[in-house]
Amino acid sequence: MKLYDRDAAQKLRHLLGRFTRAPVAHLPTPLQDCPRLGEALGGPRILVKRDDMTGLAMGGNKARQFTYSLGPALDRGCDCLLHGSDSQSNQSAQTAAAAARLGMKSIVVIPRDHRSYPVSGNLLLNHLMADQIKYVFPLTVKDELKKQMKELETKGSKPYDTSSDGAILRAVAYVDATLELCEQLAQRGIAPKAIYTSSMTYTIVGLVVGLRAVSACFKAVGLNYWVGDDREMQERLAPVANECASVIGLKQSFTPEDFDVTCEYAKPDFGEPSRTSLETMRLVARTEGIVLDPVYTAKAMDGLAIHIREGRFQPDDTIVFLHTGGTPAIFAYGDELFG
Ligand SMILES: *Cc1c(COP(=O)(O)O)cnc(C)c1O
């Protein structure tokens, strides 16, 4: 079976060439064979697409997403990047790093939550790189961000919020990643069954739109890190995919059924590791020397391990696992991992 349509890939590459890109990631990332992990799981061949190695201050999928989503910030001459979510947010640390890389200022809003003390993990990276850190009560992060944006604008500055500004371009970046992956697979003559990843929105949307655009022979499976309803997730993603396709200039439309996604492995809660995900994290570390993170990638890999044990794949199948990063957060999880 043909891996993908090369003419369609060429057209897609042309369409993507029109976007301004911010040089914040080291690409392409490696595609690593994991024979000991495959053997330990008693199933298919596993390849890990190392987007934890995108290079920007310890890497992750945000660096790749920013290559596109910060394009408009460069076009508009923005001078400050802002972000705020939780205290161990990968995106906050990557925002501060990208700003440094692009010669911009950065402001990061941090809620005082149960992982904001002691200073560790992504919060430590923020202390290292951000121009300003604003500590606030949890639940007031969004208000503080708005206030900071307004203040900067009144001063004549041009701020850019890396969550809301250019958001759909984060999916476009993963359409581009699909081309990168297909080329790597073609070079090695591998046709996988599926690509698994931790994602709630942009990564999985980009993969689904990209794989459809090049008529790839394999599907994408998205494992959410947020506990919720699978059907609601599918319904939320279809319009995002339609927007992504239309921004690129692809005539495609998506329905909820186009998304093979689940929230099943997000339990017990966002940021709280399950027992089996910690076991999987140790297994991957000990068999391949690859460090997963407890919030996103360990849960996604655990979902894949469970699917393998359920017999969903044959021993001669190949599965790609997209490692989306998150590595710095492990240092804020010492007690859960080894306590
Ligand atoms: C942000 C993040 C994700 C999810 O990204 P989406 O935009 O929802 O696809 C997955 N893994 C890690 C490590 C992240 O930081």
mmCIF file of C-alpha atoms and ligand atoms in Angstrom:
data_model
loop_
_atom_site.group_PDB
_atom_site.id
_atom_site.type_symbol
_atom_site.label_atom_id
_atom_site.label_comp_id
_atom_site.label_asym_id
_atom_site.label_seq_id
_atom_site.Cartn_x
_atom_site.Cartn_y
_atom_site.Cartn_z
ATOM 1 C CA MET A 1 0.000 0.000 0.000
ATOM 2 C CA LYS A 2 1.256 3.463 -0.892
ATOM 3 C CA LEU A 3 2.498 5.437 2.125
ATOM 4 C CA TYR A 4 1.315 8.805 0.801
ATOM 5 C CA ASP A 5 0.631 10.813 -2.343
ATOM 6 C CA ARG A 6 3.819 12.654 -3.287
ATOM 7 C CA ASP A 7 2.140 15.070 -5.710
ATOM 8 C CA ALA A 8 -0.316 16.094 -3.022
ATOM 9 C CA ALA A 9 2.588 16.502 -0.592
ATOM 10 C CA GLN A 10 4.362 18.774 -3.069
ATOM 11 C CA LYS A 11 1.230 20.937 -3.416
ATOM 12 C CA LEU A 12 0.847 21.077 0.354
ATOM 13 C CA ARG A 13 4.487 22.097 0.785
ATOM 14 C CA HIS A 14 3.870 24.910 -1.693
ATOM 15 C CA LEU A 15 0.798 26.124 0.233
ATOM 16 C CA LEU A 16 2.727 26.048 3.522
ATOM 17 C CA GLY A 17 5.566 28.029 1.953
ATOM 18 C CA ARG A 18 3.420 31.187 2.071
ATOM 19 C CA PHE A 19 3.448 31.404 5.872
ATOM 20 C CA THR A 20 5.944 33.518 7.810
ATOM 21 C CA ARG A 21 7.899 31.251 10.130
ATOM 22 C CA ALA A 22 9.681 32.049 13.362
ATOM 23 C CA PRO A 23 13.058 30.275 13.656
ATOM 24 C CA VAL A 24 12.549 28.887 17.161
ATOM 25 C CA ALA A 25 12.747 25.095 16.651
ATOM 26 C CA HIS A 26 15.413 22.639 15.520
ATOM 27 C CA LEU A 27 13.792 20.653 12.725
ATOM 28 C CA PRO A 28 13.477 17.947 11.536
ATOM 29 C CA THR A 29 13.317 16.023 14.800
ATOM 30 C CA PRO A 30 14.651 12.440 14.891
ATOM 31 C CA LEU A 31 12.483 9.370 14.310
ATOM 32 C CA GLN A 32 13.853 6.807 16.736
ATOM 33 C CA ASP A 33 13.427 3.051 16.584
ATOM 34 C CA CYS A 34 12.541 1.543 19.988
ATOM 35 C CA PRO A 35 13.102 -2.213 19.699
ATOM 36 C CA ARG A 36 13.425 -2.944 23.437
ATOM 37 C CA LEU A 37 10.222 -1.074 24.214
ATOM 38 C CA GLY A 38 8.413 -2.902 21.401
ATOM 39 C CA GLU A 39 9.637 -6.208 22.758
ATOM 40 C CA ALA A 40 8.715 -5.336 26.359
ATOM 41 C CA LEU A 41 5.184 -4.495 25.287
ATOM 42 C CA GLY A 42 5.028 -7.755 23.335
ATOM 43 C CA GLY A 43 3.654 -6.087 20.277
ATOM 44 C CA PRO A 44 4.393 -4.019 17.203
ATOM 45 C CA ARG A 45 7.524 -2.117 16.222
ATOM 46 C CA ILE A 46 7.517 1.289 17.889
ATOM 47 C CA LEU A 47 9.094 4.420 16.474
ATOM 48 C CA VAL A 48 9.213 7.578 18.563
ATOM 49 C CA LYS A 49 9.052 10.905 16.722
ATOM 50 C CA ARG A 50 11.181 13.024 19.032
ATOM 51 C CA ASP A 51 9.379 16.356 19.202
ATOM 52 C CA ASP A 52 10.711 16.561 22.741
ATOM 53 C CA MET A 53 13.921 17.451 20.866
ATOM 54 C CA THR A 54 12.735 20.598 19.088
ATOM 55 C CA GLY A 55 15.587 22.292 20.886
ATOM 56 C CA LEU A 56 14.039 25.432 22.351
ATOM 57 C CA ALA A 57 14.922 25.425 26.089
ATOM 58 C CA MET A 58 14.352 21.672 26.451
ATOM 59 C CA GLY A 59 11.938 21.353 23.562
ATOM 60 C CA GLY A 60 8.423 20.049 23.051
ATOM 61 C CA ASN A 61 5.520 20.522 20.687
ATOM 62 C CA LYS A 62 5.110 24.205 21.604
ATOM 63 C CA ALA A 63 8.425 25.071 19.934
ATOM 64 C CA ARG A 64 7.195 23.497 16.692
ATOM 65 C CA GLN A 65 3.765 25.117 17.028
ATOM 66 C CA PHE A 66 5.432 28.496 17.584
ATOM 67 C CA THR A 67 7.370 28.254 14.303
ATOM 68 C CA TYR A 68 4.031 29.056 12.634
ATOM 69 C CA SER A 69 1.966 30.713 15.361
ATOM 70 C CA LEU A 70 4.596 33.403 16.022
ATOM 71 C CA GLY A 71 4.740 34.262 12.307
ATOM 72 C CA PRO A 72 2.118 37.031 12.704
ATOM 73 C CA ALA A 73 4.051 38.414 15.712
ATOM 74 C CA LEU A 74 7.060 38.884 13.418
ATOM 75 C CA ASP A 75 4.896 40.315 10.603
ATOM 76 C CA ARG A 76 3.301 42.844 12.959
ATOM 77 C CA GLY A 77 6.560 43.784 14.670
ATOM 78 C CA CYS A 78 5.409 42.627 18.104
ATOM 79 C CA ASP A 79 7.869 43.250 20.923
ATOM 80 C CA CYS A 80 6.508 41.234 23.845
ATOM 81 C CA LEU A 81 5.156 37.683 24.215
ATOM 82 C CA LEU A 82 2.752 36.829 27.040
ATOM 83 C CA HIS A 83 1.417 33.606 28.468
ATOM 84 C CA GLY A 84 -0.264 32.313 31.585
ATOM 85 C CA SER A 85 -1.893 29.038 32.597
ATOM 86 C CA ASP A 86 -0.654 26.798 35.413
ATOM 87 C CA SER A 87 2.645 26.981 37.262
ATOM 88 C CA GLN A 88 4.175 23.992 35.430
ATOM 89 C CA SER A 89 2.972 25.076 31.994
ATOM 90 C CA ASN A 90 5.286 24.008 29.182
ATOM 91 C CA GLN A 91 3.861 26.764 27.038
ATOM 92 C CA SER A 92 4.775 29.467 29.554
ATOM 93 C CA ALA A 93 8.418 28.406 29.633
ATOM 94 C CA GLN A 94 8.500 28.016 25.849
ATOM 95 C CA THR A 95 6.986 31.494 25.488
ATOM 96 C CA ALA A 96 9.783 33.022 27.565
ATOM 97 C CA ALA A 97 12.384 31.066 25.593
ATOM 98 C CA ALA A 98 10.919 32.004 22.196
ATOM 99 C CA ALA A 99 10.832 35.679 23.203
ATOM 100 C CA ALA A 100 14.499 35.515 24.157
ATOM 101 C CA ARG A 101 15.343 33.763 20.889
ATOM 102 C CA LEU A 102 13.469 36.389 18.841
ATOM 103 C CA GLY A 103 14.741 39.416 20.754
ATOM 104 C CA MET A 104 11.390 40.221 22.359
ATOM 105 C CA LYS A 105 10.345 40.808 25.971
ATOM 106 C CA SER A 106 8.195 38.271 27.833
ATOM 107 C CA ILE A 107 5.649 38.356 30.621
ATOM 108 C CA VAL A 108 4.490 35.122 32.235
ATOM 109 C CA VAL A 109 1.511 34.966 34.598
ATOM 110 C CA ILE A 110 1.798 32.207 37.204
ATOM 111 C CA PRO A 111 -0.967 31.097 39.577
ATOM 112 C CA ARG A 112 0.123 30.209 43.087
ATOM 113 C CA ASP A 113 -0.951 26.564 42.907
ATOM 114 C CA HIS A 114 0.273 23.360 44.550
ATOM 115 C CA ARG A 115 3.208 23.089 42.139
ATOM 116 C CA SER A 116 4.468 26.691 42.305
ATOM 117 C CA TYR A 117 6.608 26.023 45.369
ATOM 118 C CA PRO A 118 9.426 25.060 45.561
ATOM 119 C CA VAL A 119 10.592 26.696 42.309
ATOM 120 C CA SER A 120 11.254 23.783 39.972
ATOM 121 C CA GLY A 121 10.603 22.389 36.494
ATOM 122 C CA ASN A 122 9.049 24.827 34.032
ATOM 123 C CA LEU A 123 8.673 27.469 36.719
ATOM 124 C CA LEU A 124 12.436 27.402 37.218
ATOM 125 C CA LEU A 125 12.894 27.872 33.462
ATOM 126 C CA ASN A 126 10.580 30.875 33.647
ATOM 127 C CA HIS A 127 12.605 32.412 36.457
ATOM 128 C CA LEU A 128 15.640 31.901 34.275
ATOM 129 C CA MET A 129 14.252 33.324 31.022
ATOM 130 C CA ALA A 130 11.148 35.503 31.463
ATOM 131 C CA ASP A 131 11.515 39.279 31.720
ATOM 132 C CA GLN A 132 8.645 39.478 34.195
ATOM 133 C CA ILE A 133 6.761 36.907 36.244
ATOM 134 C CA LYS A 134 3.423 37.972 37.726
ATOM 135 C CA TYR A 135 2.210 35.702 40.517
ATOM 136 C CA VAL A 136 -1.566 35.722 40.973
ATOM 137 C CA PHE A 137 -4.324 33.803 42.736
ATOM 138 C CA PRO A 138 -5.514 30.778 40.760
ATOM 139 C CA LEU A 139 -8.556 31.606 38.551
ATOM 140 C CA THR A 140 -7.360 35.188 37.971
ATOM 141 C CA VAL A 141 -4.718 34.322 35.360
ATOM 142 C CA LYS A 142 -6.849 35.372 32.352
ATOM 143 C CA ASP A 143 -7.809 38.714 33.944
ATOM 144 C CA GLU A 144 -4.168 39.482 34.729
ATOM 145 C CA LEU A 145 -3.141 38.629 31.148
ATOM 146 C CA LYS A 146 -5.798 41.006 29.763
ATOM 147 C CA LYS A 147 -4.653 43.725 32.135
ATOM 148 C CA GLN A 148 -1.002 43.281 31.103
ATOM 149 C CA MET A 149 -1.915 43.330 27.385
ATOM 150 C CA LYS A 150 -3.887 46.591 27.844
ATOM 151 C CA GLU A 151 -1.096 48.237 29.834
ATOM 152 C CA LEU A 152 1.479 47.356 27.195
ATOM 153 C CA GLU A 153 -0.754 48.640 24.395
ATOM 154 C CA THR A 154 -1.305 51.987 26.166
ATOM 155 C CA LYS A 155 2.461 52.323 26.447
ATOM 156 C CA GLY A 156 2.738 51.907 22.667
ATOM 157 C CA SER A 157 4.131 48.398 22.907
ATOM 158 C CA LYS A 158 2.894 45.546 20.659
ATOM 159 C CA PRO A 159 2.134 42.493 22.799
ATOM 160 C CA TYR A 160 1.242 38.994 21.540
ATOM 161 C CA ASP A 161 -0.523 36.337 23.625
ATOM 162 C CA THR A 162 0.842 32.938 22.597
ATOM 163 C CA SER A 163 -2.385 31.148 23.620
ATOM 164 C CA SER A 164 -4.974 33.209 21.766
ATOM 165 C CA ASP A 165 -3.025 34.958 18.985
ATOM 166 C CA GLY A 166 -2.395 32.901 15.854
ATOM 167 C CA ALA A 167 -3.809 29.828 17.616
ATOM 168 C CA ILE A 168 -4.923 27.989 14.474
ATOM 169 C CA LEU A 169 -1.370 28.242 13.135
ATOM 170 C CA ARG A 170 -0.324 25.830 15.874
ATOM 171 C CA ALA A 171 -2.308 23.172 14.001
ATOM 172 C CA VAL A 172 -0.803 24.298 10.689
ATOM 173 C CA ALA A 173 2.633 23.603 12.197
ATOM 174 C CA TYR A 174 1.588 19.981 12.738
ATOM 175 C CA VAL A 175 0.333 19.738 9.156
ATOM 176 C CA ASP A 176 3.927 20.604 8.242
ATOM 177 C CA ALA A 177 5.177 18.013 10.763
ATOM 178 C CA THR A 178 3.102 15.388 8.931
ATOM 179 C CA LEU A 179 5.093 16.074 5.751
ATOM 180 C CA GLU A 180 8.343 15.811 7.710
ATOM 181 C CA LEU A 181 7.284 12.459 9.185
ATOM 182 C CA CYS A 182 6.034 11.032 5.878
ATOM 183 C CA GLU A 183 9.399 11.829 4.275
ATOM 184 C CA GLN A 184 11.289 10.127 7.107
ATOM 185 C CA LEU A 185 9.074 7.053 6.855
ATOM 186 C CA ALA A 186 9.415 6.921 3.070
ATOM 187 C CA GLN A 187 13.207 7.118 3.292
ATOM 188 C CA ARG A 188 13.196 4.069 5.536
ATOM 189 C CA GLY A 189 10.473 2.239 3.641
ATOM 190 C CA ILE A 190 8.151 2.033 6.635
ATOM 191 C CA ALA A 191 4.361 2.185 6.415
ATOM 192 C CA PRO A 192 2.947 2.436 9.945
ATOM 193 C CA LYS A 193 -0.571 1.602 11.103
ATOM 194 C CA ALA A 194 -1.013 4.703 13.236
ATOM 195 C CA ILE A 195 0.569 7.668 14.945
ATOM 196 C CA TYR A 196 -0.339 8.139 18.617
ATOM 197 C CA THR A 197 0.029 11.402 20.465
ATOM 198 C CA SER A 198 -0.929 13.312 23.574
ATOM 199 C CA SER A 199 -3.148 16.148 22.424
ATOM 200 C CA MET A 200 -6.279 18.020 23.265
ATOM 201 C CA THR A 201 -6.417 20.217 20.146
ATOM 202 C CA TYR A 202 -3.713 21.527 17.834
ATOM 203 C CA THR A 203 -1.331 18.600 17.468
ATOM 204 C CA ILE A 204 -4.035 16.069 16.665
ATOM 205 C CA VAL A 205 -5.865 18.497 14.357
ATOM 206 C CA GLY A 206 -2.652 19.181 12.418
ATOM 207 C CA LEU A 207 -1.928 15.472 12.062
ATOM 208 C CA VAL A 208 -5.473 14.637 10.914
ATOM 209 C CA VAL A 209 -5.564 17.493 8.375
ATOM 210 C CA GLY A 210 -2.026 16.699 7.154
ATOM 211 C CA LEU A 211 -2.591 12.954 6.786
ATOM 212 C CA ARG A 212 -5.820 13.579 4.852
ATOM 213 C CA ALA A 213 -4.140 16.178 2.599
ATOM 214 C CA VAL A 214 -1.487 13.685 1.451
ATOM 215 C CA SER A 215 -3.808 10.620 1.480
ATOM 216 C CA ALA A 216 -1.514 8.864 3.966
ATOM 217 C CA CYS A 217 -2.105 5.160 4.593
ATOM 218 C CA PHE A 218 -2.109 5.525 8.391
ATOM 219 C CA LYS A 219 -4.314 7.249 10.935
ATOM 220 C CA ALA A 220 -3.716 9.557 13.887
ATOM 221 C CA VAL A 221 -4.912 8.719 17.397
ATOM 222 C CA GLY A 222 -5.192 11.532 19.917
ATOM 223 C CA LEU A 223 -5.074 10.836 23.641
ATOM 224 C CA ASN A 224 -6.366 13.731 25.687
ATOM 225 C CA TYR A 225 -4.700 14.727 28.949
ATOM 226 C CA TRP A 226 -7.886 16.357 30.173
ATOM 227 C CA VAL A 227 -10.695 14.225 31.633
ATOM 228 C CA GLY A 228 -13.834 14.687 29.548
ATOM 229 C CA ASP A 229 -16.290 13.216 27.109
ATOM 230 C CA ASP A 230 -14.961 11.600 23.913
ATOM 231 C CA ARG A 231 -17.917 12.652 21.769
ATOM 232 C CA GLU A 232 -17.633 16.255 22.931
ATOM 233 C CA MET A 233 -13.940 16.187 22.071
ATOM 234 C CA GLN A 234 -14.688 14.919 18.536
ATOM 235 C CA GLU A 235 -17.348 17.593 18.067
ATOM 236 C CA ARG A 236 -15.004 20.319 19.281
ATOM 237 C CA LEU A 237 -12.178 19.244 16.937
ATOM 238 C CA ALA A 238 -14.081 19.109 13.610
ATOM 239 C CA PRO A 239 -14.541 22.912 13.288
ATOM 240 C CA VAL A 240 -10.904 23.478 14.324
ATOM 241 C CA ALA A 241 -9.804 21.125 11.523
ATOM 242 C CA ASN A 242 -12.063 22.950 9.048
ATOM 243 C CA GLU A 243 -10.518 26.255 10.053
ATOM 244 C CA CYS A 244 -6.996 24.806 9.764
ATOM 245 C CA ALA A 245 -7.696 23.425 6.266
ATOM 246 C CA SER A 246 -9.220 26.699 5.130
ATOM 247 C CA VAL A 247 -6.330 28.823 6.491
ATOM 248 C CA ILE A 248 -3.922 26.664 4.465
ATOM 249 C CA GLY A 249 -6.136 26.803 1.370
ATOM 250 C CA LEU A 250 -7.109 23.122 1.313
ATOM 251 C CA LYS A 251 -10.607 22.242 0.170
ATOM 252 C CA GLN A 252 -11.401 19.670 2.834
ATOM 253 C CA SER A 253 -14.123 19.355 5.377
ATOM 254 C CA PHE A 254 -14.115 17.313 8.552
ATOM 255 C CA THR A 255 -16.756 15.673 10.720
ATOM 256 C CA PRO A 256 -16.486 14.527 14.351
ATOM 257 C CA GLU A 257 -16.081 10.926 13.105
ATOM 258 C CA ASP A 258 -12.779 11.882 11.450
ATOM 259 C CA PHE A 259 -11.234 12.056 14.925
ATOM 260 C CA ASP A 260 -9.978 8.917 16.637
ATOM 261 C CA VAL A 261 -9.616 10.506 20.061
ATOM 262 C CA THR A 262 -10.241 9.617 23.676
ATOM 263 C CA CYS A 263 -10.048 11.101 27.163
ATOM 264 C CA GLU A 264 -9.891 7.599 28.675
ATOM 265 C CA TYR A 265 -6.227 7.758 29.759
ATOM 266 C CA ALA A 266 -6.346 11.251 31.310
ATOM 267 C CA LYS A 267 -7.492 9.806 34.639
ATOM 268 C CA PRO A 268 -7.380 10.438 37.554
ATOM 269 C CA ASP A 269 -7.161 14.133 36.618
ATOM 270 C CA PHE A 270 -5.158 16.699 34.632
ATOM 271 C CA GLY A 271 -1.619 16.818 35.986
ATOM 272 C CA GLU A 272 -2.219 13.881 38.345
ATOM 273 C CA PRO A 273 -0.439 10.716 37.189
ATOM 274 C CA SER A 274 -2.183 7.340 37.177
ATOM 275 C CA ARG A 275 -0.302 4.372 38.644
ATOM 276 C CA THR A 276 -0.041 2.622 35.284
ATOM 277 C CA SER A 277 1.223 5.772 33.522
ATOM 278 C CA LEU A 278 4.100 6.001 36.009
ATOM 279 C CA GLU A 279 4.922 2.331 35.357
ATOM 280 C CA THR A 280 4.921 3.046 31.622
ATOM 281 C CA MET A 281 7.136 6.098 32.183
ATOM 282 C CA ARG A 282 9.693 3.900 33.985
ATOM 283 C CA LEU A 283 9.461 1.201 31.324
ATOM 284 C CA VAL A 284 10.203 3.652 28.489
ATOM 285 C CA ALA A 285 13.062 5.223 30.447
ATOM 286 C CA ARG A 286 14.639 1.859 31.280
ATOM 287 C CA THR A 287 14.232 0.221 27.887
ATOM 288 C CA GLU A 288 15.105 3.157 25.626
ATOM 289 C CA GLY A 289 16.566 5.977 27.731
ATOM 290 C CA ILE A 290 13.668 8.205 26.684
ATOM 291 C CA VAL A 291 12.186 10.507 29.318
ATOM 292 C CA LEU A 292 8.411 10.956 29.181
ATOM 293 C CA ASP A 293 6.590 13.508 31.312
ATOM 294 C CA PRO A 294 3.915 12.681 33.908
ATOM 295 C CA VAL A 295 1.280 15.159 32.650
ATOM 296 C CA TYR A 296 1.031 14.411 28.930
ATOM 297 C CA THR A 297 3.277 11.866 27.293
ATOM 298 C CA ALA A 298 3.356 9.155 29.991
ATOM 299 C CA LYS A 299 -0.436 8.988 29.900
ATOM 300 C CA ALA A 300 -0.495 8.880 26.098
ATOM 301 C CA MET A 301 2.164 6.146 25.962
ATOM 302 C CA ASP A 302 0.211 4.283 28.632
ATOM 303 C CA GLY A 303 -2.858 4.463 26.372
ATOM 304 C CA LEU A 304 -0.809 3.002 23.521
ATOM 305 C CA ALA A 305 0.556 0.247 25.812
ATOM 306 C CA ILE A 306 -3.002 -0.641 26.837
ATOM 307 C CA HIS A 307 -4.146 -0.757 23.203
ATOM 308 C CA ILE A 308 -1.231 -3.081 22.414
ATOM 309 C CA ARG A 309 -2.117 -5.372 25.335
ATOM 310 C CA GLU A 310 -5.732 -5.404 24.155
ATOM 311 C CA GLY A 311 -4.419 -6.931 20.915
ATOM 312 C CA ARG A 312 -5.283 -4.047 18.612
ATOM 313 C CA PHE A 313 -2.027 -4.517 16.650
ATOM 314 C CA GLN A 314 -0.049 -7.370 15.102
ATOM 315 C CA PRO A 315 3.646 -8.018 15.878
ATOM 316 C CA ASP A 316 4.624 -6.963 12.343
ATOM 317 C CA ASP A 317 2.743 -3.636 12.546
ATOM 318 C CA THR A 318 4.569 -0.364 13.135
ATOM 319 C CA ILE A 319 3.230 2.389 15.391
ATOM 320 C CA VAL A 320 4.686 5.886 15.612
ATOM 321 C CA PHE A 321 4.486 7.616 18.985
ATOM 322 C CA LEU A 322 4.825 11.387 18.761
ATOM 323 C CA HIS A 323 6.683 12.549 21.889
ATOM 324 C CA THR A 324 5.327 16.051 22.486
ATOM 325 C CA GLY A 325 7.834 16.950 25.215
ATOM 326 C CA GLY A 326 7.013 18.251 28.678
ATOM 327 C CA THR A 327 10.284 16.928 30.079
ATOM 328 C CA PRO A 328 11.064 19.857 32.454
ATOM 329 C CA ALA A 329 7.920 19.132 34.497
ATOM 330 C CA ILE A 330 9.321 15.820 35.766
ATOM 331 C CA PHE A 331 11.482 17.738 38.233
ATOM 332 C CA ALA A 332 8.353 19.024 39.945
ATOM 333 C CA TYR A 333 7.084 15.436 40.367
ATOM 334 C CA GLY A 334 9.810 13.794 42.429
ATOM 335 C CA ASP A 335 7.483 12.831 45.284
ATOM 336 C CA GLU A 336 4.883 11.183 43.075
ATOM 337 C CA LEU A 337 7.524 9.319 41.116
ATOM 338 C CA PHE A 338 9.663 8.109 43.980
ATOM 339 C CA GLY A 339 7.920 9.096 47.226
HETATM 340 C C1 LIG B 1 0.749 21.412 25.178
HETATM 341 C C2 LIG B 1 1.176 20.013 25.197
HETATM 342 C C3 LIG B 1 0.428 18.984 24.589
HETATM 343 C C4 LIG B 1 -0.892 19.224 23.905
HETATM 344 O O1 LIG B 1 -0.867 20.120 22.857
HETATM 345 P P1 LIG B 1 -2.134 20.344 21.941
HETATM 346 O O2 LIG B 1 -1.985 21.754 21.476
HETATM 347 O O3 LIG B 1 -3.369 20.150 22.774
HETATM 348 O O4 LIG B 1 -2.064 19.385 20.850
HETATM 349 C C5 LIG B 1 0.908 17.685 24.632
HETATM 350 N N1 LIG B 1 2.076 17.391 25.233
HETATM 351 C C6 LIG B 1 2.826 18.348 25.817
HETATM 352 C C7 LIG B 1 4.086 17.941 26.470
HETATM 353 C C8 LIG B 1 2.414 19.682 25.822
HETATM 354 O O5 LIG B 1 3.166 20.616 26.415
#
